[in-house]
Short mmCIF file of C-alpha atoms in Angstrom, two decimals:
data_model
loop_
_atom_site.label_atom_id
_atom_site.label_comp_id
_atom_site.label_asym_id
_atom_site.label_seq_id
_atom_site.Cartn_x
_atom_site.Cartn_y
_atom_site.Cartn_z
CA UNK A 1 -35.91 -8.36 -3.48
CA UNK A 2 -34.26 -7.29 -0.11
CA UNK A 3 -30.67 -5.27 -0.66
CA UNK A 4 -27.82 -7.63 0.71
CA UNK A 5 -25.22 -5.66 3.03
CA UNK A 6 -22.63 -6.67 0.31
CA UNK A 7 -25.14 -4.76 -2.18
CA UNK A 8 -24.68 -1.99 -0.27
CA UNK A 9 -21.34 -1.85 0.12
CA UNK A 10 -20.32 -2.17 -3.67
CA UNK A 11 -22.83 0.45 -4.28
CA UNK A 12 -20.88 2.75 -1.44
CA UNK A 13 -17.60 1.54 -2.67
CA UNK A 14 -16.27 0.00 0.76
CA UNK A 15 -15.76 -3.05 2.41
CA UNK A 16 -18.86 -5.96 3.44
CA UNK A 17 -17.12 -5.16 7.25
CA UNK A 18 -17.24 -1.88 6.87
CA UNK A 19 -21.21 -1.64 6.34
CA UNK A 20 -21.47 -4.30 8.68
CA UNK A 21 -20.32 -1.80 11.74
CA UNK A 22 -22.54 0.84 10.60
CA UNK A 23 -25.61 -1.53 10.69
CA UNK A 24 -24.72 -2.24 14.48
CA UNK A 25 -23.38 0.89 15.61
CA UNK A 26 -19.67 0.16 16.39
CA UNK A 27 -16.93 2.89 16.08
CA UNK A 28 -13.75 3.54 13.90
CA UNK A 29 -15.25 4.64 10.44
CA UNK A 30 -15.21 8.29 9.75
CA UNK A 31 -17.91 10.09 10.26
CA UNK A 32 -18.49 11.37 6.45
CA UNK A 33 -18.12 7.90 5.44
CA UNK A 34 -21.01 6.65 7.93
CA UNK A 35 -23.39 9.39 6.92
CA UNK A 36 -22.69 8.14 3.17
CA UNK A 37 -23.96 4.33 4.46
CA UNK A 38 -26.50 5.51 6.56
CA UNK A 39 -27.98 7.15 3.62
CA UNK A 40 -27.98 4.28 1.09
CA UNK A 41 -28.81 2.14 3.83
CA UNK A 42 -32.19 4.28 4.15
CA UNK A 43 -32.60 4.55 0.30
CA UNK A 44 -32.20 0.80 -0.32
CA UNK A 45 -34.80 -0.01 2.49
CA UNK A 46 -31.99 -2.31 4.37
CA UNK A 47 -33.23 -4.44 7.18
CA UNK A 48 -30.82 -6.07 9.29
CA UNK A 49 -31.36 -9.58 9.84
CA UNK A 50 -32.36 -10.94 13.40
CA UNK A 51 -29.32 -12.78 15.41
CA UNK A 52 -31.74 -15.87 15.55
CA UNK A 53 -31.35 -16.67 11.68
CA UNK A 54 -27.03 -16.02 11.72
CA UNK A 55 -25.28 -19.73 11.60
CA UNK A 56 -25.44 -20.16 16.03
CA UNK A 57 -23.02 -23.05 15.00
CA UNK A 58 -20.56 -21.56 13.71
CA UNK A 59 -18.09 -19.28 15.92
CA UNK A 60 -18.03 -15.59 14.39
CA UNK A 61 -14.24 -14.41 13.35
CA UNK A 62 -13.74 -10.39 12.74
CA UNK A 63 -10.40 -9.40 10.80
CA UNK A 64 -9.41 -5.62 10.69
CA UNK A 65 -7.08 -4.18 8.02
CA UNK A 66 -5.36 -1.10 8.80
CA UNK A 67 -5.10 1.48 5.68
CA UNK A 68 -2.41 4.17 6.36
CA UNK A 69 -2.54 7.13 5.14
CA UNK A 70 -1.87 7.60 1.13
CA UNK A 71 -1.18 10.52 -0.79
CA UNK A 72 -2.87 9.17 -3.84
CA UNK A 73 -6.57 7.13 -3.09
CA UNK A 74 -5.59 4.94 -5.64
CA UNK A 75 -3.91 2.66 -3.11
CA UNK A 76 -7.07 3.21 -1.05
CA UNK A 77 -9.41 2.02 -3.93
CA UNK A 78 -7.36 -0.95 -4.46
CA UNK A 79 -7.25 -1.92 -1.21
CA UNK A 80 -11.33 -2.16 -0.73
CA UNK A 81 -11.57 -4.06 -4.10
CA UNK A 82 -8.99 -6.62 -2.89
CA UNK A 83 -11.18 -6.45 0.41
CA UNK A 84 -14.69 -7.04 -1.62
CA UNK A 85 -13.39 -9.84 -3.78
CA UNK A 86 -11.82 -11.71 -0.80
CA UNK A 87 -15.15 -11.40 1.15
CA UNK A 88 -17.10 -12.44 -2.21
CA UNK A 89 -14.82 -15.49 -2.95
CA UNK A 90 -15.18 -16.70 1.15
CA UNK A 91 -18.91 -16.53 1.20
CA UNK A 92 -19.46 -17.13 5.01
CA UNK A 93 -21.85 -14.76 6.88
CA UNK A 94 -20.19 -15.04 10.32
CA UNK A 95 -16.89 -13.40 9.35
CA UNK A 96 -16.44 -9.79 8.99
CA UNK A 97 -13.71 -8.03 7.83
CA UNK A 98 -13.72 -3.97 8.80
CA UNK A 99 -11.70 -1.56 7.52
CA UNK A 100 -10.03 1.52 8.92
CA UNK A 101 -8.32 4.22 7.33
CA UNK A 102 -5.46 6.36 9.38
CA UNK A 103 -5.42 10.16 8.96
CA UNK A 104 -1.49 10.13 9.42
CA UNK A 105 1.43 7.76 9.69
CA UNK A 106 2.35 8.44 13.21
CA UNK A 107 3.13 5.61 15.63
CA UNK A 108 1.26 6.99 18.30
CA UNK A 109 -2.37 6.53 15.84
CA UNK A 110 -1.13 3.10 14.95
CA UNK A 111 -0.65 1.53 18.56
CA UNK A 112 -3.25 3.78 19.76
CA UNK A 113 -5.85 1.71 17.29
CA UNK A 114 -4.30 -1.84 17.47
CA UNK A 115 -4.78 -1.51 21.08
CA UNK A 116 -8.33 -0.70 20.63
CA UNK A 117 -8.90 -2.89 18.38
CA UNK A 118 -7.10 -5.72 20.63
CA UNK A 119 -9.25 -4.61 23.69
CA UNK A 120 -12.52 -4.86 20.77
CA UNK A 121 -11.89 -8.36 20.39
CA UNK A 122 -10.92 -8.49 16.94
CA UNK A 123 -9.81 -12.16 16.04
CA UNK A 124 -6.82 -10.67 13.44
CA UNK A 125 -5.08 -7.52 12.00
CA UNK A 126 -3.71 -7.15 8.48
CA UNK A 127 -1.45 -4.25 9.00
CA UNK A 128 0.85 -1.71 6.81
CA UNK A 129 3.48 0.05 8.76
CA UNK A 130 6.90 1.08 9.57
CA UNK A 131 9.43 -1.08 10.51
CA UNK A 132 10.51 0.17 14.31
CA UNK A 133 10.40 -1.49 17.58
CA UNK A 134 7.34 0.26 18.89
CA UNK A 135 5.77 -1.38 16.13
CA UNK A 136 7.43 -4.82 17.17
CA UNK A 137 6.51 -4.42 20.19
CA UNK A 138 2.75 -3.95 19.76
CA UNK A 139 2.90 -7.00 17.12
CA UNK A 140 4.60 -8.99 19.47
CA UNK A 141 1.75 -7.99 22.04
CA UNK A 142 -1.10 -8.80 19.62
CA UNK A 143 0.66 -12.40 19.40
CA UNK A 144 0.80 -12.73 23.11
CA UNK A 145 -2.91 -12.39 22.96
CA UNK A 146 -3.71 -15.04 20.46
CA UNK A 147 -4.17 -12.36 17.85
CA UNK A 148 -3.06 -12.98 14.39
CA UNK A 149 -1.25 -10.33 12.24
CA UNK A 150 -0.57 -10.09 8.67
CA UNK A 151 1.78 -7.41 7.26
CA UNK A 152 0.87 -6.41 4.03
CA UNK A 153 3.01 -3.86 1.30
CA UNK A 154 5.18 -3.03 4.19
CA UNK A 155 6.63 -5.57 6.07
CA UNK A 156 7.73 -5.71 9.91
CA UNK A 157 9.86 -8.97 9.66
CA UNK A 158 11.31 -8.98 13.06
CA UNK A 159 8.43 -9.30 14.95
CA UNK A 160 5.74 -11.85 15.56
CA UNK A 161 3.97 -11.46 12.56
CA UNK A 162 2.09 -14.22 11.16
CA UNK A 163 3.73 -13.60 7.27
CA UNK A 164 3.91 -10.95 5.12
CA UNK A 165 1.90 -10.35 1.76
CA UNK A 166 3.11 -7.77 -0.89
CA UNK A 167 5.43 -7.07 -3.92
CA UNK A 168 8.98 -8.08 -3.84
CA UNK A 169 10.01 -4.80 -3.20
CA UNK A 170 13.64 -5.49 -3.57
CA UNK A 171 13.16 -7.29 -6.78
CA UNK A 172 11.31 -4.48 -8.24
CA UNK A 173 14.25 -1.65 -7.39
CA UNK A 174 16.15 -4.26 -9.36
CA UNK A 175 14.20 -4.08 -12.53
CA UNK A 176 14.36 -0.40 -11.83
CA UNK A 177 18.05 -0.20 -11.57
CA UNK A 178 18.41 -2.92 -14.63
CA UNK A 179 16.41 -0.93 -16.86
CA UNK A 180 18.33 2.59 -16.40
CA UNK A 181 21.61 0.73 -16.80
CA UNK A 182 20.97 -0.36 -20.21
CA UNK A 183 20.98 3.38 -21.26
CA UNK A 184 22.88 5.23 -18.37
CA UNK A 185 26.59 5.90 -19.47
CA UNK A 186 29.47 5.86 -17.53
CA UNK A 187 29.50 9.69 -15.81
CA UNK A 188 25.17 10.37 -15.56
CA UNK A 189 23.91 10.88 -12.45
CA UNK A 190 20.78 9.18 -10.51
CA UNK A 191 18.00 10.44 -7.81
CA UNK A 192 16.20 8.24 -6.02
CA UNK A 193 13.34 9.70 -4.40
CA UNK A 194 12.09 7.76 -1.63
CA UNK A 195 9.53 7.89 1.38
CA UNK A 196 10.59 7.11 4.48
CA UNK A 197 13.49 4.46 4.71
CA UNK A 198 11.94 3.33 8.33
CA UNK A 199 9.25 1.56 5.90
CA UNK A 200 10.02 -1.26 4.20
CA UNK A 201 8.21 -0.73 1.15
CA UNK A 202 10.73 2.57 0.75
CA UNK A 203 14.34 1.13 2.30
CA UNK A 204 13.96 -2.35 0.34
CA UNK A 205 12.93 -0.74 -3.01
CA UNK A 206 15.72 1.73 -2.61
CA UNK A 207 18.68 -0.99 -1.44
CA UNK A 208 17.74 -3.13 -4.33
CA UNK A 209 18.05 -0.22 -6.53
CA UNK A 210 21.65 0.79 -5.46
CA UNK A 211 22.66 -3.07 -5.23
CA UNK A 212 21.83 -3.45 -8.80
CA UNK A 213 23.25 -0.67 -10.11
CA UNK A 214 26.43 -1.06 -8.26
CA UNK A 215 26.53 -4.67 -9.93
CA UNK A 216 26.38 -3.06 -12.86
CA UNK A 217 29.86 -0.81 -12.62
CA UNK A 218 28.34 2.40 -11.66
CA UNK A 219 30.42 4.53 -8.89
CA UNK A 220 28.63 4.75 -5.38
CA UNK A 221 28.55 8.54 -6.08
CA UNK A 222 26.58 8.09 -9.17
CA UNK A 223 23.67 8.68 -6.79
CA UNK A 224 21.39 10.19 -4.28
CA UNK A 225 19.08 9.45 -2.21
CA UNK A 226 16.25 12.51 -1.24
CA UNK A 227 13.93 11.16 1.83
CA UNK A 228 10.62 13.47 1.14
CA UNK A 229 7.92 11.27 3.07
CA UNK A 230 5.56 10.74 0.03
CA UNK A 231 4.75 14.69 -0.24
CA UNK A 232 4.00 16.84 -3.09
CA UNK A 233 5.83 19.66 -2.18
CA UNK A 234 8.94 18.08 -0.44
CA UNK A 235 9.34 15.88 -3.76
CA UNK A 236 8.77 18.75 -5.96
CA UNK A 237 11.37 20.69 -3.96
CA UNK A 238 13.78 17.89 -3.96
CA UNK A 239 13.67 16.95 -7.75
CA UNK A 240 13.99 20.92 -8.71
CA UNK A 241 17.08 21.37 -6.33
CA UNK A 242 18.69 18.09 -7.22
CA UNK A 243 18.17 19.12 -10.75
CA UNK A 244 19.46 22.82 -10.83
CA UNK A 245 22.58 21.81 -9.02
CA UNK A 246 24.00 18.18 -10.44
CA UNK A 247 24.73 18.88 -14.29
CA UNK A 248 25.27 15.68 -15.08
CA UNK A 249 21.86 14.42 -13.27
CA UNK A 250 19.74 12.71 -15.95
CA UNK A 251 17.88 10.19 -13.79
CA UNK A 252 15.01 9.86 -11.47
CA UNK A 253 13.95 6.48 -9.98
CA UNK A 254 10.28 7.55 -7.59
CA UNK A 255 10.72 3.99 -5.09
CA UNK A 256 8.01 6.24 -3.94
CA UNK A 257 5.15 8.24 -4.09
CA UNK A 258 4.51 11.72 -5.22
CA UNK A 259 5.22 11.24 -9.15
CA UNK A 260 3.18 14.65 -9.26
CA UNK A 261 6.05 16.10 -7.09
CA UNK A 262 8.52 14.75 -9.33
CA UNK A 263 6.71 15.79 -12.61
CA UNK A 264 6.30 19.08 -11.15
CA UNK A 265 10.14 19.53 -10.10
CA UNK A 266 11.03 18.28 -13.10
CA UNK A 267 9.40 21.03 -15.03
CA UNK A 268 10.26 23.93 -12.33
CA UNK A 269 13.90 23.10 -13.28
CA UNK A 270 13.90 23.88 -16.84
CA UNK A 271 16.88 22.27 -17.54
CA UNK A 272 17.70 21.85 -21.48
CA UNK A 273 18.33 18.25 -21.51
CA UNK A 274 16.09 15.23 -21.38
CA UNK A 275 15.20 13.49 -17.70
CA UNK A 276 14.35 9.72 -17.45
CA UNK A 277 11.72 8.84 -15.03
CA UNK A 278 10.94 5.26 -13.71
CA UNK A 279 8.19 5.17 -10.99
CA UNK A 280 6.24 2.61 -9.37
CA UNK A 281 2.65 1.76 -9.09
CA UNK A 282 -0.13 2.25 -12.21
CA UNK A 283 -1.88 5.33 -10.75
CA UNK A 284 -3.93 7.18 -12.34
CA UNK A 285 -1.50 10.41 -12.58
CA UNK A 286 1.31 8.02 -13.57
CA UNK A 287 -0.55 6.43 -16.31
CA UNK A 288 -1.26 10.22 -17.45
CA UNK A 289 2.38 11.13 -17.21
CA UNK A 290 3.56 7.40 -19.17
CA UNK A 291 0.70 8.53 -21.86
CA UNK A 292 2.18 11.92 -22.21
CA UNK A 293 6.31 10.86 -21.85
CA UNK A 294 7.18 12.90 -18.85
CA UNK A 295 8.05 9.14 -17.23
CA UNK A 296 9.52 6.17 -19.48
CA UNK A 297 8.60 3.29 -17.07
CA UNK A 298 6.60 2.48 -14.44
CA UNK A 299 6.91 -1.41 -12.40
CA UNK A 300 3.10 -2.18 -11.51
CA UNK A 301 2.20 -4.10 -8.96
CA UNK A 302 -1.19 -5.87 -8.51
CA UNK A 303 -2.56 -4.02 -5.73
CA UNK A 304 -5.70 -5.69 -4.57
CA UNK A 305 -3.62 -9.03 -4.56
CA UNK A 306 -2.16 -7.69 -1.31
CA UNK A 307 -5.54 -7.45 0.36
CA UNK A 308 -7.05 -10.06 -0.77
CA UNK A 309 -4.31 -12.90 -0.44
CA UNK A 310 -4.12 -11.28 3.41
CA UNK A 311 -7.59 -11.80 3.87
CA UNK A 312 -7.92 -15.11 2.71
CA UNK A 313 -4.75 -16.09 4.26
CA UNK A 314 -6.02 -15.04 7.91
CA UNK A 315 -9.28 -16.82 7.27
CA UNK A 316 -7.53 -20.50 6.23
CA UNK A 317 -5.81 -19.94 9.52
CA UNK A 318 -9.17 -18.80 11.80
CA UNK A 319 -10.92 -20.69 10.45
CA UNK A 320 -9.80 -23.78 9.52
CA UNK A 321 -5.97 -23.81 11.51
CA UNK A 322 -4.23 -23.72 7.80
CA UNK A 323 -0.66 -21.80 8.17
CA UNK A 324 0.73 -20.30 5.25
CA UNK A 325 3.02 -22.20 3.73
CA UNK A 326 6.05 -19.09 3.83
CA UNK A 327 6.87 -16.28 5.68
CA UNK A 328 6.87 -14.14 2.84
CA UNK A 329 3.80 -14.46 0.06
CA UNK A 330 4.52 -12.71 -3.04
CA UNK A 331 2.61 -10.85 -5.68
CA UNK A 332 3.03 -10.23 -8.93
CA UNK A 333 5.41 -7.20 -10.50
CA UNK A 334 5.37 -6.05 -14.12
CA UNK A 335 7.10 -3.51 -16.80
CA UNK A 336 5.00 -1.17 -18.28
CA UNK A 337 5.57 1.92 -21.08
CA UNK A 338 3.40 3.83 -22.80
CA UNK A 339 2.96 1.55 -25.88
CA UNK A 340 1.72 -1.10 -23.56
CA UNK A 341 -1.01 1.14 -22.12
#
């Protein structure tokens, strides 16, 4: 029995789309990852099929999702399983959705790619990235040109984008904030470690945080707020400092990534009292740090959701002229400790 291109891309752990532009030749995946589909494309015996036998009838659509760059490949992982299942659950050989990974977070990559992907032809972008106007801008271009864009775990609400797809990121500061109040008295101190508040997925996660713990009766200088752009060593740095100089600091909420950072701050401190962690996001180092108690919470998320809800949504509307029925699309957020694990 012939492999299947969607064979071949479980097997290679990427995206239908993704094998689909290595079978033809087209640019934008990285060159280690092309080698790695060339080769099981070889070993499997994969034959492309001839143009003659695709559905003629039926117009070809081509989404691309843009993955930034993430310090922990969980987010990555997630992101092609949302990807497969979409592609699995639409079933329809003449639309391709192709992946591409960023190696930074720096506006001039972003444009630089939805540019060349606009010029490519691509039919619609699902797109995570920070909230500024050269980012508006570029949306608002995209639009212009009949291109439809999804914003998905970060959100760029003031531009033309079709909706966005992701966690309620306010809502789940607030279940931060509401769980450290229950056990927070009246003079402890709080750190909030974000990433960078020009992303959504940081600012909202963070204002929701303060707002509910405000509501609660705690002081605005109860807290702090360290900015450390999802790095190891800037968080680490951060939580030590913050640590070794605020006695009464006894909490840490990560709205972001690196919970290594943290963990590793934490212990660089030494300091002889307990420190309660909440973080976000069921990563694999966060579910080893729950197991072990060096966090007390984390609020999950349902990762893939935000792929494949994008995906499907953008095909309904290529495909057959559905809308989504909101500007913002939701997915699920949860409370998890260790005994839950």
């Amino acid at each position: 029995m012939k492999p299947t291109i969607a064979e071949i891309a479980r097997a290679c752990g990427v995206s239908r789309g993704t094998v689909d532009r290595v079978v033809h030749g087209r640019p934008h995946v990285k060159p280690e990852l092309r080698e790695r589909i060339e080769a099981a494309l070889r070993e499997s015996g994969y034959m492309p099929p001839r143009a003659a036998k695709r559905g003629e009838s039926t117009p070809a659509i081509t989404v691309a999702i843009l993955l930034p760059k993430w310090t922990d490949n969980y987010f990555a992982q997630q992101t092609y399983a949302g990807i497969n299942q979409a592609e699995h659950a639409i079933n329809d050989p003449s639309f391709r959705v192709v992946a591409h990974e960023l190696s930074s977070r720096s506006l001039e990559e972003y444009v630089a790619l939805l540019r060349a992907l606009a010029n490519d032809g691509v039919d619609g972008i699902i797109l995570n990235a920070a909230q500024s106007p050269v980012i508006e801008t570029i949306i608002d271009e995209l639009a212009a040109r009949n291109i439809a864009v999804i914003t998905y775990d970060a959100d760029v609400p003031r531009s033309k984008r079709l909706c966005f797809i992701g966690q309620d990121i306010y809502q789940s500061g607030e279940i931060a904030a509401g769980l450290m109040a229950r056990f927070m008295r009246p003079r402890d101190e709080v750190l909030i470690v974000t990433g960078r508040m020009d992303f959504e997925s940081s600012k909202g996660r963070v204002d929701g945080f303060v707002r509910c713990l405000l509501a609660q009766g705690f002081s605005s200088d109860c807290y702090t707020i360290a900015e450390c752009h999802e790095r190891f060593d800037r968080t680490s740095e951060a939580v030590r400092n913050a640590l070794r100089e605020r006695r009464n600091l006894r909490y840490i909420y990560m709205a972001n990534e690196s919970i290594a950072g943290c963990v590793d701050g934490v212990r660089k401190a030494q300091v002889n009292h307990p420190v309660r962690i909440i973080c976000n996001d069921l990563t694999p180092s966060a579910k080893k740090y729950l197991q072990n108690g060096e966090i007390d919470f984390i609020i999950g998320q349902t990762f893939t959701q935000k792929a494949y809800k994008s995906i499907v949504t953008l095909y309904q509307l290529l495909r057959h002229g559905v809308r989504p029925k909101r500007e913002k699309l939701f997915t699920d957020s949860f409370i998890i400790s260790r005994e839950l694990l």
